[in-house]
mmCIF file of C-alpha atoms in Angstrom:
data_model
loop_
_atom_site.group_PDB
_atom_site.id
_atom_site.type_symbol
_atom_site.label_atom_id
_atom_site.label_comp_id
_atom_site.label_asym_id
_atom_site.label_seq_id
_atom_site.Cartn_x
_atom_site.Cartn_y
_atom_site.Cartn_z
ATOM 1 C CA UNK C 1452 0.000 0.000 0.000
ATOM 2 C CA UNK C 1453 2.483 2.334 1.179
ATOM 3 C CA UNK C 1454 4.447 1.819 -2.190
ATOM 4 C CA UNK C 1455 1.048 2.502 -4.438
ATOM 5 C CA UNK C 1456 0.835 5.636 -2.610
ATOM 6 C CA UNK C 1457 4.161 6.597 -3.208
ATOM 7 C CA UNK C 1458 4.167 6.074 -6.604
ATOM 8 C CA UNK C 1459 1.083 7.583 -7.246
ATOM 9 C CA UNK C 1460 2.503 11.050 -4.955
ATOM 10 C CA UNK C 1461 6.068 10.454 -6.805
ATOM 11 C CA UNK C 1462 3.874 10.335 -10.237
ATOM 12 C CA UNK C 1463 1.823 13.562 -9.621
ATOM 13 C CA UNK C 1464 4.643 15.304 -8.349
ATOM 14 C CA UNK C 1465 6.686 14.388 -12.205
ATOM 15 C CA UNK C 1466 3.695 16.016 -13.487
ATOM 16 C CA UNK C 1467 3.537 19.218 -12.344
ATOM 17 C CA UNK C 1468 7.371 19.891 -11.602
ATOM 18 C CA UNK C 1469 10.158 20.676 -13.897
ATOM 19 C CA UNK C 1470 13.291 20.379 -11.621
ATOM 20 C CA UNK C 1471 16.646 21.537 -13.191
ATOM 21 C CA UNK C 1472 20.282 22.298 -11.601
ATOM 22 C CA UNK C 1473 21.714 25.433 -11.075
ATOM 23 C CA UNK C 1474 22.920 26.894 -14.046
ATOM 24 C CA UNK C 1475 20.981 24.904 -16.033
ATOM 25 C CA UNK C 1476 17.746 25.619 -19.025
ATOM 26 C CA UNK C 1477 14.744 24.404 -17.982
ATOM 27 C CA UNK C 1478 13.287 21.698 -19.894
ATOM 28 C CA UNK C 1479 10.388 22.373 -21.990
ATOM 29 C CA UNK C 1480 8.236 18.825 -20.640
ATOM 30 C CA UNK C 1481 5.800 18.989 -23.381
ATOM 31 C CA UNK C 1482 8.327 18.461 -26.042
ATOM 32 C CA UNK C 1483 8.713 15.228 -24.247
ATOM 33 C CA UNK C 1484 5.700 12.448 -24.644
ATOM 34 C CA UNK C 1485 4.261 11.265 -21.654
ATOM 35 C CA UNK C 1486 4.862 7.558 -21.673
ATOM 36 C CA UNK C 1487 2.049 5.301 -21.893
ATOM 37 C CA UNK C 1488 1.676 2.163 -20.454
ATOM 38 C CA UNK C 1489 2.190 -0.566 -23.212
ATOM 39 C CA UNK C 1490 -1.756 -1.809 -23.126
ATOM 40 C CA UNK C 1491 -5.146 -1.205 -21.469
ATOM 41 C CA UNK C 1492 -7.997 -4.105 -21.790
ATOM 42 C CA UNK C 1493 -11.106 -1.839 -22.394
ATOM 43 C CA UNK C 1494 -13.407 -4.576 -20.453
ATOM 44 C CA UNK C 1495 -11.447 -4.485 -17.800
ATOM 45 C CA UNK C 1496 -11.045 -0.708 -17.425
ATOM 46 C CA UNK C 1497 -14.463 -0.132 -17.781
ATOM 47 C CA UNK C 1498 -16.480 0.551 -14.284
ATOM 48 C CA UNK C 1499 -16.522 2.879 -11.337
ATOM 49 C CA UNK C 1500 -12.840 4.485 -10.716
ATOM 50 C CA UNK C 1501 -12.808 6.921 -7.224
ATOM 51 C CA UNK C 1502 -10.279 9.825 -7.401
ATOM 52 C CA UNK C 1503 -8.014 9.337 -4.635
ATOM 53 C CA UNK C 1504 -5.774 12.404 -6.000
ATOM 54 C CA UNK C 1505 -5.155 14.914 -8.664
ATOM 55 C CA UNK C 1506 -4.180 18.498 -10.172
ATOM 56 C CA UNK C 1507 -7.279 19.449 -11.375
ATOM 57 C CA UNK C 1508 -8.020 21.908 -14.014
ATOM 58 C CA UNK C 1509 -10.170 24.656 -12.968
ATOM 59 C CA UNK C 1510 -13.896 22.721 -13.257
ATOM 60 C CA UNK C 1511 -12.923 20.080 -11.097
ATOM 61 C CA UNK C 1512 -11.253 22.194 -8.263
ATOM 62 C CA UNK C 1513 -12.666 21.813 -4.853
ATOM 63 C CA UNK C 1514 -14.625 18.786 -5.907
ATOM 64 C CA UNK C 1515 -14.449 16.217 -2.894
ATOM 65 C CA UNK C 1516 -15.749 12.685 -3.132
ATOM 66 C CA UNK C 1517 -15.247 12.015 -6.855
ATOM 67 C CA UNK C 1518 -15.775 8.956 -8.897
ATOM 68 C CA UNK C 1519 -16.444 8.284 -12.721
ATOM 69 C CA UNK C 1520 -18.157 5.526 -14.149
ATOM 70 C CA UNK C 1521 -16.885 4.384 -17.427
ATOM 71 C CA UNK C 1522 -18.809 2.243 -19.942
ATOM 72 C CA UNK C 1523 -18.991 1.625 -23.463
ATOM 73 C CA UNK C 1524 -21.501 3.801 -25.883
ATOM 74 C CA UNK C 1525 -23.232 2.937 -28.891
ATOM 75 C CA UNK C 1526 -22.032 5.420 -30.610
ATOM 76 C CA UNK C 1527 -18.106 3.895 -30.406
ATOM 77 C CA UNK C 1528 -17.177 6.473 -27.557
ATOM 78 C CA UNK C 1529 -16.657 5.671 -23.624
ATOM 79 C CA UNK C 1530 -18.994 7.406 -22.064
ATOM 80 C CA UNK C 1531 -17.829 9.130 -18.416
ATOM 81 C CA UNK C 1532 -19.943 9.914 -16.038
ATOM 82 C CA UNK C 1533 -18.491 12.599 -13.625
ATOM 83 C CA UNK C 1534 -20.040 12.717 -10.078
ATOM 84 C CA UNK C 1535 -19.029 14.610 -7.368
ATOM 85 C CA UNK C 1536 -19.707 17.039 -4.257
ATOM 86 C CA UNK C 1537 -18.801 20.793 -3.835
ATOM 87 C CA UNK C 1538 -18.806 19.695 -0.621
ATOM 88 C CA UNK C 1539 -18.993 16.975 1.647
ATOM 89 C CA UNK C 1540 -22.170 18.230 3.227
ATOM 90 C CA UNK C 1541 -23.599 18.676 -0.295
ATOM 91 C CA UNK C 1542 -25.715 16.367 -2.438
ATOM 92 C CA UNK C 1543 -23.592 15.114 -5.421
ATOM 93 C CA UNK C 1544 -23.635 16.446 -9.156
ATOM 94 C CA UNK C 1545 -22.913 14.516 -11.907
ATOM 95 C CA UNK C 1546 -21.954 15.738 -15.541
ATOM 96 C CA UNK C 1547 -21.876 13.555 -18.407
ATOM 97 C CA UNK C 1548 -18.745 13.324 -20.353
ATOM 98 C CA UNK C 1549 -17.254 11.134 -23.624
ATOM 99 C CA UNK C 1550 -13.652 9.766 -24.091
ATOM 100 C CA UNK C 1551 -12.481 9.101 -27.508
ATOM 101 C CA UNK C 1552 -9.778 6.804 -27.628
ATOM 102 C CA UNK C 1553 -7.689 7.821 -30.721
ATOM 103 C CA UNK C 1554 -5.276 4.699 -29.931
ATOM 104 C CA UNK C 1555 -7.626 2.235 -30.653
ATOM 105 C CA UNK C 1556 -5.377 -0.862 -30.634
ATOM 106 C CA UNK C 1557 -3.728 -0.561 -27.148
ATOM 107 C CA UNK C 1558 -6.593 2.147 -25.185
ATOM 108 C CA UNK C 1559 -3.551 4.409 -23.970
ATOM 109 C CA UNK C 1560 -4.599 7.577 -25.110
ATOM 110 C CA UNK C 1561 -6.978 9.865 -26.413
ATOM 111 C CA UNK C 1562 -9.104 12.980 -25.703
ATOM 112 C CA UNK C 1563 -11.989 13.403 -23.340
ATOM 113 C CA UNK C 1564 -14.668 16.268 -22.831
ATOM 114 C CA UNK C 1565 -17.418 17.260 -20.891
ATOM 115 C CA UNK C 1566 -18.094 20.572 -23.231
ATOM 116 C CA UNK C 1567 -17.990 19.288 -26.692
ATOM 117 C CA UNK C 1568 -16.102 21.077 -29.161
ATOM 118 C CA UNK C 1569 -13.392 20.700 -25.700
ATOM 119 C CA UNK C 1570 -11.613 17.889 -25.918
ATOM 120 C CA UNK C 1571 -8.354 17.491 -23.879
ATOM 121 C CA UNK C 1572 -6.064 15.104 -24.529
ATOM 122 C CA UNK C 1573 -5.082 12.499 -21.685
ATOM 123 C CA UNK C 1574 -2.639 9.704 -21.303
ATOM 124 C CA UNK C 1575 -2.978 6.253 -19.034
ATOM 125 C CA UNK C 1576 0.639 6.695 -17.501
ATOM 126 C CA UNK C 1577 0.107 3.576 -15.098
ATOM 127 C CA UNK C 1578 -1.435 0.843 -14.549
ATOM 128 C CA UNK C 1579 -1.687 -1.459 -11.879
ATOM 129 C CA UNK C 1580 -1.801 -5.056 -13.835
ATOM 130 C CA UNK C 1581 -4.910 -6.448 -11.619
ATOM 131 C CA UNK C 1582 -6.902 -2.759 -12.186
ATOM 132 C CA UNK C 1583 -7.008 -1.765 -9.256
ATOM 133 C CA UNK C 1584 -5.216 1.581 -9.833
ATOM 134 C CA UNK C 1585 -4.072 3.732 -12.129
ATOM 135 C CA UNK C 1586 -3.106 6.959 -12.959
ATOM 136 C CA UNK C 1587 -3.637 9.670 -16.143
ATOM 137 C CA UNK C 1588 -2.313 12.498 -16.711
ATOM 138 C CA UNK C 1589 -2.399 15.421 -19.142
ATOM 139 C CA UNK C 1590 0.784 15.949 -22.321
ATOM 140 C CA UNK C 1591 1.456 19.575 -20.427
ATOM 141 C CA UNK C 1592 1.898 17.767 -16.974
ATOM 142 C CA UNK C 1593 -0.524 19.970 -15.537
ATOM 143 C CA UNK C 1594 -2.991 18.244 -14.914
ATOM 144 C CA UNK C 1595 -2.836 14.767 -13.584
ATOM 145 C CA UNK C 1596 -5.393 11.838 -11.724
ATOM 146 C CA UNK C 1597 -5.137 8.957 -8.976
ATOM 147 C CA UNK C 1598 -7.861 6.785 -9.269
ATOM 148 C CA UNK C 1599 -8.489 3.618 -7.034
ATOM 149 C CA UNK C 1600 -11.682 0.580 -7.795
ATOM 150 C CA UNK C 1601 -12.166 1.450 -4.155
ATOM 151 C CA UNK C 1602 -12.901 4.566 -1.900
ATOM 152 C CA UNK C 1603 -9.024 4.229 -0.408
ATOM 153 C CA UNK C 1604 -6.256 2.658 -1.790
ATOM 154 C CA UNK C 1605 -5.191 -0.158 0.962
#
């Protein structure tokens, strides 16, 4: 447990620092890919994922017990459905979103919206190999996600 959640702190951290040495340029991180793992099975991924972390982008901030529910549309897309609190003695919201996964042989990456014509692209940076975890995160690094099957990672 205590090495998921390092990872997973270690991984967000990558994200949304650019560390250099004294005397050195700093490194512009979206020139450099994000790697993706090597293969997601869509069946498996599919479900409820809770948010145990992220850097959110500004529609997401101060959202507090988060989780998505991915499944498959008719229309080819994965649809993701968004529900959260603004607080936790609020009644949750939901919002309705679609992924489009433009690597359609290995399910690594691709954009998602929640505003169509917005699509923002996303990568699946790790994956634990049962699916219990796993973590995306945005090209710029700015943006990144921690999601468990469960409430808490254990």
């Amino acid at each position: 447990m205590r090495k998921i959640l390092l990872l997973a702190a270690l991984l967000l951290a990558a994200c949304a620092s650019n560390p250099t040495l004294e005397g050195e340029e700093e490194v512009d991180l979206e020139s450099i890919p994000l790697l993706a793992v090597p293969h997601v099975d869509l069946d498996r991924y599919l479900g409820r994922w809770y948010m145990i972390a992220n850097i959110p982008y500004f529609m997401e901030a101060g959202n507090v017990a988060v989780h998505v529910d991915y499944s498959l549309g008719e229309d080819g897309y994965i649809t993701d459905l968004y529900t959260a609190q603004d607080a936790f003695d609020q009644p949750p919201f939901t919002k309705n979103g679609l992924i489009n996964f433009t690597d359609t042989e290995h399910y690594t990456e691709g954009f998602v919206t929640f505003r169509t014509p917005l699509w923002q692209p996303f990568t699946i940076v790790f994956l634990d190999p049962d699916y219990r975890y796993t973590v995306i995160a945005h090209p710029t690094r700015d943006y990144a996600w921690v999601f468990s099957r469960e409430p808490e990672m254990s």
